[in-house]
Structure formats: C-alpha cells, structure tokens
mmCIF file of C-alpha atoms in Angstrom:
data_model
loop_
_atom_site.group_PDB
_atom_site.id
_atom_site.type_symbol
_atom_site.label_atom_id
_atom_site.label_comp_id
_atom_site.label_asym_id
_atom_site.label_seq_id
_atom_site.Cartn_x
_atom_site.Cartn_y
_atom_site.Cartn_z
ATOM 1 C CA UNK R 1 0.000 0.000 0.000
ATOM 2 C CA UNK R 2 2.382 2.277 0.883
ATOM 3 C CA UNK R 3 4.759 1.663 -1.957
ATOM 4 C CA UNK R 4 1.309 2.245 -4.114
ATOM 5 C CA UNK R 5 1.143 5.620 -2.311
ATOM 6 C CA UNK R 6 4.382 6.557 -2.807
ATOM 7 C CA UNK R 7 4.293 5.586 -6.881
ATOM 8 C CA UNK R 8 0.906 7.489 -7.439
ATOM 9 C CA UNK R 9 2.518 10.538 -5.358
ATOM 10 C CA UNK R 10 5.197 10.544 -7.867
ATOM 11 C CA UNK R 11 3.170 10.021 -11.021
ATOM 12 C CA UNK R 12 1.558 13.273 -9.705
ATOM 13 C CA UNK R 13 4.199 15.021 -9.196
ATOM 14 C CA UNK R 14 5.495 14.186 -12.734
ATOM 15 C CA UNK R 15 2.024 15.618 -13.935
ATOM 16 C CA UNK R 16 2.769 18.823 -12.179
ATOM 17 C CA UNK R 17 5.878 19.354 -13.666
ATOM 18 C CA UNK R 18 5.308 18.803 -17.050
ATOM 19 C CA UNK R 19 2.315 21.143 -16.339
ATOM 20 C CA UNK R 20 4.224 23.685 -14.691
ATOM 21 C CA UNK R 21 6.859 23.090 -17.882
ATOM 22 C CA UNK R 22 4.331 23.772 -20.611
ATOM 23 C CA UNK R 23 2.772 26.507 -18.720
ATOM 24 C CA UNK R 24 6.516 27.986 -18.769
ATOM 25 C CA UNK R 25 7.098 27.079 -22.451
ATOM 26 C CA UNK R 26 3.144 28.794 -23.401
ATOM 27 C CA UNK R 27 4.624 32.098 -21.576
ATOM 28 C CA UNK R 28 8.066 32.143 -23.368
ATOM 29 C CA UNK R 29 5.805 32.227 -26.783
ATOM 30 C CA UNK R 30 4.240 34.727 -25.936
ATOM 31 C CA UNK R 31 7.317 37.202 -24.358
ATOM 32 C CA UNK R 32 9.306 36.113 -27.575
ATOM 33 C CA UNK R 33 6.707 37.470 -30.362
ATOM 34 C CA UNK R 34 6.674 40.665 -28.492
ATOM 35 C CA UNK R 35 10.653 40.672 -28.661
ATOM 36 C CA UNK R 36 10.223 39.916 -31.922
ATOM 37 C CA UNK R 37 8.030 42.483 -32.589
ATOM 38 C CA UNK R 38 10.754 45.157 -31.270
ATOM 39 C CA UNK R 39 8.581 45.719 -27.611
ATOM 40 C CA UNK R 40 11.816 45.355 -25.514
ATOM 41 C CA UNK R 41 10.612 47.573 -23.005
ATOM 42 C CA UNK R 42 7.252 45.710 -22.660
ATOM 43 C CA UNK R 43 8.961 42.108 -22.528
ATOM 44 C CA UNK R 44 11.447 43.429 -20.175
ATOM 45 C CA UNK R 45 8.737 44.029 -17.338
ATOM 46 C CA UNK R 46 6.419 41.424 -18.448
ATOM 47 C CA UNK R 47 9.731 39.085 -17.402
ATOM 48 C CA UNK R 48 10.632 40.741 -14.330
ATOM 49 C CA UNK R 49 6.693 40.475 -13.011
ATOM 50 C CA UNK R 50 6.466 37.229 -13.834
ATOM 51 C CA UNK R 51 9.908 36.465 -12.010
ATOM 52 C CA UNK R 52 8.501 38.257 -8.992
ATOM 53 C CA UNK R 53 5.229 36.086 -9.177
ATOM 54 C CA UNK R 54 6.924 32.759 -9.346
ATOM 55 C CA UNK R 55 9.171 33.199 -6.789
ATOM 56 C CA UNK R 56 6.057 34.200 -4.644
ATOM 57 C CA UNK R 57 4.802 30.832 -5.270
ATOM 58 C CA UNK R 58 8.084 29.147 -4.546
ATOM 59 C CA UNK R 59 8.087 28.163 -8.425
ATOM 60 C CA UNK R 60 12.005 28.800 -8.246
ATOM 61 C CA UNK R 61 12.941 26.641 -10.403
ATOM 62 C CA UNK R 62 10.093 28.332 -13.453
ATOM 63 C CA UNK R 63 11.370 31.668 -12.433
ATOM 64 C CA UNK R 64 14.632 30.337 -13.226
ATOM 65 C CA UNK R 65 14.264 28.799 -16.404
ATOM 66 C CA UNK R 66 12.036 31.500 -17.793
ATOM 67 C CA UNK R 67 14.589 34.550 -16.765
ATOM 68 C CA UNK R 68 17.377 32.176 -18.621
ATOM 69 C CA UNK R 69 15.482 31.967 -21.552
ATOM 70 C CA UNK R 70 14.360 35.565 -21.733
ATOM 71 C CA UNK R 71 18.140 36.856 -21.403
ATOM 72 C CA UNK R 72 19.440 34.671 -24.203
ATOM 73 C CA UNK R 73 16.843 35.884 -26.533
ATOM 74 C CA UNK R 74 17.531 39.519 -25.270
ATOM 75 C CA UNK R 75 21.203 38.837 -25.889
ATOM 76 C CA UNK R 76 20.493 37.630 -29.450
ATOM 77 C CA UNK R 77 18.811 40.975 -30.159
ATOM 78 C CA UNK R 78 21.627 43.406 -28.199
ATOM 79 C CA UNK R 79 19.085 44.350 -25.656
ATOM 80 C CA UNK R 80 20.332 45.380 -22.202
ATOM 81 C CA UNK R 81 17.706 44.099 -20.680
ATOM 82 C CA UNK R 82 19.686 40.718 -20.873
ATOM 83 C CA UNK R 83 22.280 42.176 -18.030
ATOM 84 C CA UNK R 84 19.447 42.371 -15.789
ATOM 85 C CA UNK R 85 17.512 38.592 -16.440
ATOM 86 C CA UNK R 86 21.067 36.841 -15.840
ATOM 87 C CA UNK R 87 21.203 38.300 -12.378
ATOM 88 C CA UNK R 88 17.329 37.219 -11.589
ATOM 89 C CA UNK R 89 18.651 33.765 -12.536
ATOM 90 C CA UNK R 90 21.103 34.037 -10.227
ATOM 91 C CA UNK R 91 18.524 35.385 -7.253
ATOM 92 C CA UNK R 92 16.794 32.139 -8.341
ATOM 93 C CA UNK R 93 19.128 30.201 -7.094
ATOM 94 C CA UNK R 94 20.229 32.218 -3.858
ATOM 95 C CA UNK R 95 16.848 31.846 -2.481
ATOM 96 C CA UNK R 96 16.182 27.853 -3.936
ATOM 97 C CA UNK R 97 19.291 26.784 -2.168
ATOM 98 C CA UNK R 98 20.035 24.907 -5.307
ATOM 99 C CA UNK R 99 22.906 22.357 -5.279
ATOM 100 C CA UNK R 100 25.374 23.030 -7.560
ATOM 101 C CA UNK R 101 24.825 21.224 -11.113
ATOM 102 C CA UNK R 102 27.320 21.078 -14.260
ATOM 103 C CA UNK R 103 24.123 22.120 -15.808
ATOM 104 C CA UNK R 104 23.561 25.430 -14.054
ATOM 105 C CA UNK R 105 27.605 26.109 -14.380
ATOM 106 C CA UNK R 106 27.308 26.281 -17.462
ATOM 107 C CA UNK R 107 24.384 28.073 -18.263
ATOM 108 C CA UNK R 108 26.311 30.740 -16.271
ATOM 109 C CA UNK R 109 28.860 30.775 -18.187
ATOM 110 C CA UNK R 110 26.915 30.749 -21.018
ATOM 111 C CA UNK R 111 25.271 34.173 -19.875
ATOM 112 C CA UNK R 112 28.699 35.788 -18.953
ATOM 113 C CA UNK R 113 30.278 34.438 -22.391
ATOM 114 C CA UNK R 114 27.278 36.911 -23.902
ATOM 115 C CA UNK R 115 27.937 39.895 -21.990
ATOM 116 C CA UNK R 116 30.082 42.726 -22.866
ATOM 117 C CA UNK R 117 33.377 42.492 -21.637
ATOM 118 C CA UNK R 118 33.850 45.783 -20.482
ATOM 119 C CA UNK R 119 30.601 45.831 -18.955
ATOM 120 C CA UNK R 120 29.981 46.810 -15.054
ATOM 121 C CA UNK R 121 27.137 44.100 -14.996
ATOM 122 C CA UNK R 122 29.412 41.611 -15.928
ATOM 123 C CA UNK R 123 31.860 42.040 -12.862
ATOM 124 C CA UNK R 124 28.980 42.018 -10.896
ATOM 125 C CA UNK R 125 26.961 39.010 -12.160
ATOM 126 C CA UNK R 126 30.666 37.339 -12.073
ATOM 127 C CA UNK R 127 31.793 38.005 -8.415
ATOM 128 C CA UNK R 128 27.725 37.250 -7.800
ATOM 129 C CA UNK R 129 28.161 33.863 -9.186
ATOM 130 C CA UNK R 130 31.334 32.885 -7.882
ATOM 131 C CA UNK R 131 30.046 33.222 -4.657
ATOM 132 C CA UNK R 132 26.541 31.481 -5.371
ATOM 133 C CA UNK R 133 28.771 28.807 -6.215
ATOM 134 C CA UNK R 134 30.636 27.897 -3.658
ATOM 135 C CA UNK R 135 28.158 26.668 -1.606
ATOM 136 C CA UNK R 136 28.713 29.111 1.221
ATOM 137 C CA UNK R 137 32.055 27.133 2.018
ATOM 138 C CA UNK R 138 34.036 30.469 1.706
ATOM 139 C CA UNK R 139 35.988 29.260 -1.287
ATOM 140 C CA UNK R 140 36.584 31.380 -4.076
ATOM 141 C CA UNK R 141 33.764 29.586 -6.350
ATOM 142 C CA UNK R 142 33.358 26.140 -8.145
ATOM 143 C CA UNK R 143 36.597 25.135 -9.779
ATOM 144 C CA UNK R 144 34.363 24.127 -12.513
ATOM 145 C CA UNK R 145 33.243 27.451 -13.128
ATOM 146 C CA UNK R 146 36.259 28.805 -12.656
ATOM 147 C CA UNK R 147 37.608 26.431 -15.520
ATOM 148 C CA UNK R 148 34.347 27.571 -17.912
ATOM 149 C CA UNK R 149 34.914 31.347 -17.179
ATOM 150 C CA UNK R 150 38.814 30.891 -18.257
ATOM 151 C CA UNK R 151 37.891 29.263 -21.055
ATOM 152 C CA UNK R 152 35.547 32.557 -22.429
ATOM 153 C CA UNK R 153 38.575 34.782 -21.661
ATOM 154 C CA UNK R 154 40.723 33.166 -23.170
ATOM 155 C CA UNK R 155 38.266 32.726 -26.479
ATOM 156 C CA UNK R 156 38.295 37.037 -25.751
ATOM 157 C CA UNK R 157 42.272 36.734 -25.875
ATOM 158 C CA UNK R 158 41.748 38.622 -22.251
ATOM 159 C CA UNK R 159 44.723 36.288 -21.370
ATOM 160 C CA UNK R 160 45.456 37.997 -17.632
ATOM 161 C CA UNK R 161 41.992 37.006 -16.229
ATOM 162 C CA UNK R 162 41.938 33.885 -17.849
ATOM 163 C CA UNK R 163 45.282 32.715 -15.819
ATOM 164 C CA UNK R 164 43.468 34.166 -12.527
ATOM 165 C CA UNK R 165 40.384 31.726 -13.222
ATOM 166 C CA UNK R 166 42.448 28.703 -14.364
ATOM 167 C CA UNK R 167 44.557 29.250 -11.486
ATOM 168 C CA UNK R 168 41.220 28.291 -9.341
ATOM 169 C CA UNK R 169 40.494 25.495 -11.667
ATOM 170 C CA UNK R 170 41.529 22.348 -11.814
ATOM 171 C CA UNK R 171 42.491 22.204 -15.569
ATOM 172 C CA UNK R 172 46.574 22.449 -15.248
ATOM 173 C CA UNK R 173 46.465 21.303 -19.378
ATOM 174 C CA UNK R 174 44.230 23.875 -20.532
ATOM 175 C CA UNK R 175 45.840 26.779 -18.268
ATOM 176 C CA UNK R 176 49.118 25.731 -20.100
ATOM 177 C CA UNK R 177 47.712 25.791 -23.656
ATOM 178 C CA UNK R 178 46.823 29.417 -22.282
ATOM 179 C CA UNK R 179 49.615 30.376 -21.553
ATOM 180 C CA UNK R 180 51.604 29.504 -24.256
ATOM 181 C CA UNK R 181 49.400 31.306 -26.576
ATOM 182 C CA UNK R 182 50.036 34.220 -24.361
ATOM 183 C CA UNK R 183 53.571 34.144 -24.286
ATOM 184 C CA UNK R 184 53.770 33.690 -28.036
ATOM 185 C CA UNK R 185 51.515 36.643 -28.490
ATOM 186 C CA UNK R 186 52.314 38.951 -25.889
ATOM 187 C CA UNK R 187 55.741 38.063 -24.167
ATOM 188 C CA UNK R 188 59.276 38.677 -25.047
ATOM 189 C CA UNK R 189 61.148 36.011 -25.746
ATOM 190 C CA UNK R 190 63.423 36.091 -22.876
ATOM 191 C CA UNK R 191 60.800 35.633 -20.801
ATOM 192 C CA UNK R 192 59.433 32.154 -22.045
ATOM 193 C CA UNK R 193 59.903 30.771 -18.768
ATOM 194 C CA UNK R 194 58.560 33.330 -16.458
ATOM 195 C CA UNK R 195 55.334 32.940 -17.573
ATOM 196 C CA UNK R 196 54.983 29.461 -16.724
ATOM 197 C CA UNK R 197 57.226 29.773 -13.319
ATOM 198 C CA UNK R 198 54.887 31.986 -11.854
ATOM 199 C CA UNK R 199 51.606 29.070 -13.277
ATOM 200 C CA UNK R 200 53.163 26.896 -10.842
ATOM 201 C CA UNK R 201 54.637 28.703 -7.987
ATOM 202 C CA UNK R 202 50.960 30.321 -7.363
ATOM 203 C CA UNK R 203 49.319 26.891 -8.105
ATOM 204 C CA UNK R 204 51.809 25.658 -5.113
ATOM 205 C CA UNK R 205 50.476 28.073 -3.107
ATOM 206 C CA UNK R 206 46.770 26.965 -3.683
ATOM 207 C CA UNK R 207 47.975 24.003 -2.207
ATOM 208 C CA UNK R 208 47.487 22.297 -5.967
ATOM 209 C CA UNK R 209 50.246 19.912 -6.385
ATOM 210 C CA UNK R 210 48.727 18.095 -9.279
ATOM 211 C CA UNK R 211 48.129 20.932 -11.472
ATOM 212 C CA UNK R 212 51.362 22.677 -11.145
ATOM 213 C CA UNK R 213 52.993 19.510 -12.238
ATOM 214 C CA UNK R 214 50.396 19.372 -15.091
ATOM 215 C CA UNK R 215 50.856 22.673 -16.510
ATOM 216 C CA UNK R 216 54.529 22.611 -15.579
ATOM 217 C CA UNK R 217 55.085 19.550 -17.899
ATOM 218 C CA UNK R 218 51.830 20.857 -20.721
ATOM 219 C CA UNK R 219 53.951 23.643 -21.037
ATOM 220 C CA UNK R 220 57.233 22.898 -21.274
ATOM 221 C CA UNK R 221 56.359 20.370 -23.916
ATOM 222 C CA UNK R 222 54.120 22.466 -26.565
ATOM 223 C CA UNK R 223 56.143 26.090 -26.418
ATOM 224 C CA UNK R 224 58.139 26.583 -29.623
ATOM 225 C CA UNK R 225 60.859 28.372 -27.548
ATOM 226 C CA UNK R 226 61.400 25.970 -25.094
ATOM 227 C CA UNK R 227 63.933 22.962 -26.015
ATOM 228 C CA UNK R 228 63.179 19.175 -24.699
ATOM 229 C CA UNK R 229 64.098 18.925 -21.180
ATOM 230 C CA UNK R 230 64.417 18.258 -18.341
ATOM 231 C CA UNK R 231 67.271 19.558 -18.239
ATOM 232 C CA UNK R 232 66.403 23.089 -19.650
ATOM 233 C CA UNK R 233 68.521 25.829 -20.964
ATOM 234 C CA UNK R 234 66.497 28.124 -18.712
ATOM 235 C CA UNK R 235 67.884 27.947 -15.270
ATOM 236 C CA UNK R 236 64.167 28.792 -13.836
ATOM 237 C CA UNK R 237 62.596 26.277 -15.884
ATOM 238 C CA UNK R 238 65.440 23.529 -13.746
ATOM 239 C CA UNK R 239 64.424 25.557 -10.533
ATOM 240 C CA UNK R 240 61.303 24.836 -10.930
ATOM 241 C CA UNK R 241 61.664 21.112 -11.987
ATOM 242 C CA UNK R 242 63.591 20.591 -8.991
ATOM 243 C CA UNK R 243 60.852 22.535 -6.763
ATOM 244 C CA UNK R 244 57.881 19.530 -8.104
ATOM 245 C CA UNK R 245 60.181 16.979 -7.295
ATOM 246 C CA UNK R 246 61.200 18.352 -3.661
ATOM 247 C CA UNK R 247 57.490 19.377 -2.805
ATOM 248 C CA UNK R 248 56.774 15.615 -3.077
ATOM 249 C CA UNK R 249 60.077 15.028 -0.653
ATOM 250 C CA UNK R 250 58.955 17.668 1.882
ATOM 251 C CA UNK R 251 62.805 18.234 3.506
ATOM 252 C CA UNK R 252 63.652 21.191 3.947
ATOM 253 C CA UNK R 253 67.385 21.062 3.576
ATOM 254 C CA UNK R 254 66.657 20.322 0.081
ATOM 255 C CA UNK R 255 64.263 23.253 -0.280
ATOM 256 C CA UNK R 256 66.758 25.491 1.433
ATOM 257 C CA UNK R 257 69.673 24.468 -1.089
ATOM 258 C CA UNK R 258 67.641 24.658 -4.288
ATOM 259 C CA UNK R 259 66.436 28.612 -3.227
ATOM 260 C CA UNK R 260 70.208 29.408 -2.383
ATOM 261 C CA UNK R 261 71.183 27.669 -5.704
ATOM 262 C CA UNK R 262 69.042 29.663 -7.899
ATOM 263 C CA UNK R 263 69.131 32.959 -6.847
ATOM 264 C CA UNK R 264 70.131 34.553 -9.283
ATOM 265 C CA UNK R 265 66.911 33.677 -10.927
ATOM 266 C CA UNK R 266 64.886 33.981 -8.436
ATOM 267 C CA UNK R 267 65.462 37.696 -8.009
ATOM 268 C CA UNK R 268 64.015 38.246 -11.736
ATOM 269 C CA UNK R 269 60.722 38.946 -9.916
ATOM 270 C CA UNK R 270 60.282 40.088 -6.633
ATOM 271 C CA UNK R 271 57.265 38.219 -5.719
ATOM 272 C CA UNK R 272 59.102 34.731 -6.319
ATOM 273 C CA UNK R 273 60.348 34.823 -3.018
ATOM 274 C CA UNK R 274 56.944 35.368 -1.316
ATOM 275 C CA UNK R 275 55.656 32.832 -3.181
ATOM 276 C CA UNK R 276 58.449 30.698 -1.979
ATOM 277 C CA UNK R 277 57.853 31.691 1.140
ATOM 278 C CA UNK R 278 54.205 30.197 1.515
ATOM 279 C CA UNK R 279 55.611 27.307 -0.222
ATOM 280 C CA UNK R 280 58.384 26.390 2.494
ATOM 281 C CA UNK R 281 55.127 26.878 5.236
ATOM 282 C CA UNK R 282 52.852 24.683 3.231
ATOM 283 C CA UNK R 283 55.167 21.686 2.150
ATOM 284 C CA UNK R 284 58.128 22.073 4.419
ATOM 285 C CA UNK R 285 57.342 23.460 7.643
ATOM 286 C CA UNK R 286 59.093 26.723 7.285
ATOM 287 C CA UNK R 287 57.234 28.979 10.295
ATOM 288 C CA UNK R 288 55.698 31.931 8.722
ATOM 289 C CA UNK R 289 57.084 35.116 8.892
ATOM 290 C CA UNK R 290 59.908 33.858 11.026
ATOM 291 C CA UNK R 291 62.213 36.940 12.179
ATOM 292 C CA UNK R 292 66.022 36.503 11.092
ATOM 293 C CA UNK R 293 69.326 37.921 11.573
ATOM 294 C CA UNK R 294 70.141 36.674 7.922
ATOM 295 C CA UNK R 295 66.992 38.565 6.417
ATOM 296 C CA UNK R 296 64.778 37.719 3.965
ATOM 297 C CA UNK R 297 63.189 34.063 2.531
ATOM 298 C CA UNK R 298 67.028 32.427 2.820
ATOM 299 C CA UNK R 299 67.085 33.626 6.244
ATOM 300 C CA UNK R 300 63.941 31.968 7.374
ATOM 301 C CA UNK R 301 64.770 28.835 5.614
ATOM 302 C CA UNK R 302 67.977 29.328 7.203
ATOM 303 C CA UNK R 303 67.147 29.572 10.472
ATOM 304 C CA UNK R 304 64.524 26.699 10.568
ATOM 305 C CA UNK R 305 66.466 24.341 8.888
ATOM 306 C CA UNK R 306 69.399 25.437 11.954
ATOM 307 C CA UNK R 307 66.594 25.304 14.325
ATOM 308 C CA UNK R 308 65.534 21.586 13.678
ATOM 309 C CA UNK R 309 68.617 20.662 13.417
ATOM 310 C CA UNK R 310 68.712 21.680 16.606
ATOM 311 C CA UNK R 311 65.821 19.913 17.905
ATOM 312 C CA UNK R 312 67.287 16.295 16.457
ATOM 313 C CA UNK R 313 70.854 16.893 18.054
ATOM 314 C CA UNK R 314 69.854 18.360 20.875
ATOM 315 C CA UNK R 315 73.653 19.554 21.369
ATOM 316 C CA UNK R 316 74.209 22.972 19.395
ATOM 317 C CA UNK R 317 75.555 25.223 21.997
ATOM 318 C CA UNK R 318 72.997 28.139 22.728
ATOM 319 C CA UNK R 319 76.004 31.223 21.468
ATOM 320 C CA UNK R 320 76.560 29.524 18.458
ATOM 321 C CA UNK R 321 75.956 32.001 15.906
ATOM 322 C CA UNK R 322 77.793 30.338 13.102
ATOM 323 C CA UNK R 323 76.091 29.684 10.047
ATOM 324 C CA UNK R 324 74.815 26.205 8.693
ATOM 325 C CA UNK R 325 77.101 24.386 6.361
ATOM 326 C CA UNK R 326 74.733 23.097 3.926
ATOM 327 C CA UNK R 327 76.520 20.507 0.962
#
C-alpha cells in the first residue's frame, strides 16, 4: 500500500511538472513574439513580473528557467535588458538553495560568455556567481566554473583574467595551452619561462600539487621556444623542476639548497620569493614570517632548517651564531 502511495505521489508530481513546464514554455511564446516584434521595453517588465510572481509561489525553479530563456533571446537581439535577467537567474538560485549542477555552471557561463566584456554588470553578475557557487564554504567559487569562465577569456584573448580563473580550476592542461598562446603573443622572448614559473609557484600556493605539475610539464612540452628537457637551458625552468620533485620530498634542507642555488633567478621577480615563502610553510614546515638575523626568505629557511637541526641533536651550543654548512 504504501509503496502504491508513494508511486501514485510521484506520477503526480510528474504531472505537475510537465504542467508547470508547458505553462513555462506557453509564456516564453508569448514574451518572444513581443521581442520579436521590437517591444523590448514591454517584454522586459512582463519578465521581471512574472519572475517576482513565481518566486512568490516558490516556483524557483520556473522563475529560473524562464529569466534564462528571456536573457538569451535579449542577448540575441543586443538588448540590455539581458544584463538584468542573468542576475534574476542568479537570485533564483540564492533563495532555492540549489545544489550546484554542471548544468547550471554552465548556463552561467553561457550568460557571462554573452555579456560585454567591459561591462559593469558583468563584474557584478561574475563576483555574484562565484560566490553562489561555492556553496557558502568560503571558497573562491566552483573550480568548474572557474575552468568555464577561463575558457571565455581566453576565447576574448583577455589572457590575464583567464590565468586568474584557471589558477582556481583544476584544468593544469588547458591553463598551459593558455599560456603559451600568451607568451607567443604577448611576451618577449626572454621571458618564455617566467610565464609558466609563476603558473606553478601560485598553483603551489593553492595548495594544488597536481596541477602545477600538469601545466609545468603541458607547457614545457608544446612552447616553440622551449627545447626538450628536463634539463632546460632556462635555469628557472630547472628551478622549478627541482621545486615539483622536492614538494613531493617535503625536507627542507633540500628546499633550502635549491632557493640558495638559484638565486640569481629567483630575483628576476620580486614576488618569487613570497611565493616561496608560503611554499616552504605549506610543504616544508618553514614557520611563517619567522624573524632573522640573515633577512629575507634564505634567512627563514635558514634559520629553521638550523633550528631543527637543533631539535634532532639536541647539542648545538645556545652562542653559536655560526652559520649552517649546507653541501
């Protein structure tokens, strides 16, 4: 009986839907001929009233489909009015508590792909989004998302916020394909292997192992400038060969040598040190922002390496300011 109860509830329910669908689909015929027609202004409030009354009747899910609809077919005719029915999808979701669906991803990207890049609404429905989609876990969004805005950037050849949103992906291959393209079109030679040093460094410091290995070895492989290896020409491209393979070690004293080794390279760009520095917290147990008499990321390293050293000997005399031999 119950199971009989349970089957007819869901028949019902199926009913509803498709209902509920075709009552939907009945409306959008309607709101398209007057698009059609040229009535933008018109269409534009019939959508946003109908929005309003859906989502008074907890039909989130109708409100949402029929404000995706309605900015596509604005966006086809170069209406405005499209900015504004993307960001009632995404109120649709806010207040439906929706899980997070490939789907849905990608109808938002679809929407952002068709707004104007140098439009205020789009940094807004973007940031907006992000946030929807990370489930309130304080993340920076759905790596997924992040992976399907990249990929519209980079279509736009807008190659610096592409990196930014791979970088929060999990796509190591396609943020490597990226960047090549970018170097070849934008970078000077000589700096071939900057552009993928700092990929990896900052994917390190997202705690991504796997994808700075990925886009490491993508990229290394597919840039005209860059010879087979390893070992490279470029001393930063060996740096940071030797960095993946020490990350999966974890000791320090091999950390410490390969940053003392390649200094020289290292100081190309300031910020490779603080990136280095997060590094040696996250994989080797540097302390952060540990005070040193030798100054600066060597010092730190420095000075925990001497300190655990230390720790295992347990006989370093406490005025011994002599520093660490390291082979």
């Amino acid at each position: 009986m119950a199971a009989a109860a349970a089957a007819m509830a869901e028949q019902e329910g199926a009913r509803n839907g498709a209902r509920n669908r075709g009552g939907v689909q009945r409306v959008e015929g309607k709101l398209r001929a007057s698009v059609e027609k040229g009535d933008y202004y018109e269409a534009h409030q019939m959508y946003r009233t109908l929005f309003f009354r859906y989502m008074s009747q907890s039909k989130h899910a109708e409100a949402r489909e029929l404000m995706y609809s309605g900015a596509l077919l604005f966006f086809s005719h170069g209406q405005n009015s499209a900015a504004d029915l993307s960001m009632l999808v995404l109120e649709s979701l806010e207040k439906a508590e929706v899980d997070v669906a490939d789907e849905l991803l990608e109808n938002l990207a679809k929407v952002f792909s068709l707004m104007d890049p140098n439009s205020p609404e789009r940094v807004a429905f973007v940031s907006r989004a992000l946030k929807w989609s990370s489930g309130g876990s304080g993340k920076l969004g759905h790596p997924r998302l992040h992976q399907l805005l990249a990929l519209t950037l980079w279509k736009e050849q807008n190659y610096c916020e592409s990196r930014y949103h791979f970088l929060h992906s999990t796509d190591g291959e396609g943020c490597a394909n990226m960047l090549v393209e970018y170097s070849t079109a934008r970078g000077f030679r000589s700096e071939v292997d900057m552009f993928v040093a700092q990929a990896v460094l900052q994917f390190l410091c997202l705690k991504n192992k796997n994808s700075a290995l990925v886009v490491f070895t993508t990229y290394t492989q597919k840039h005209p400038s860059i010879e087979d290896g390893p070992p490279f020409v470029q001393p930063l491209l060996n740096f940071i060969w030797f960095l993946l393979l020490a990350v999966d070690g974890g000791k320090l004293a091999v950390f410490t040598v390969l940053c003392e080794q390649y200094q020289p390279s290292l100081r190309r760009d300031p910020m490779y040190n603080e990136y280095l520095d997060r590094i040696g917290q996250l994989f080797f147990g540097v302390p952060p922002k540990q005070t040193s008499s030798y100054g600066g990321l060597l010092g730190n390293l420095l000075s925990s390496l001497m300190g655990s050293s230390e720790q295992e000997e347990g006989e370093e005399s406490q005025d011994d300011s002599s520093p660490i031999e390291l082979d």
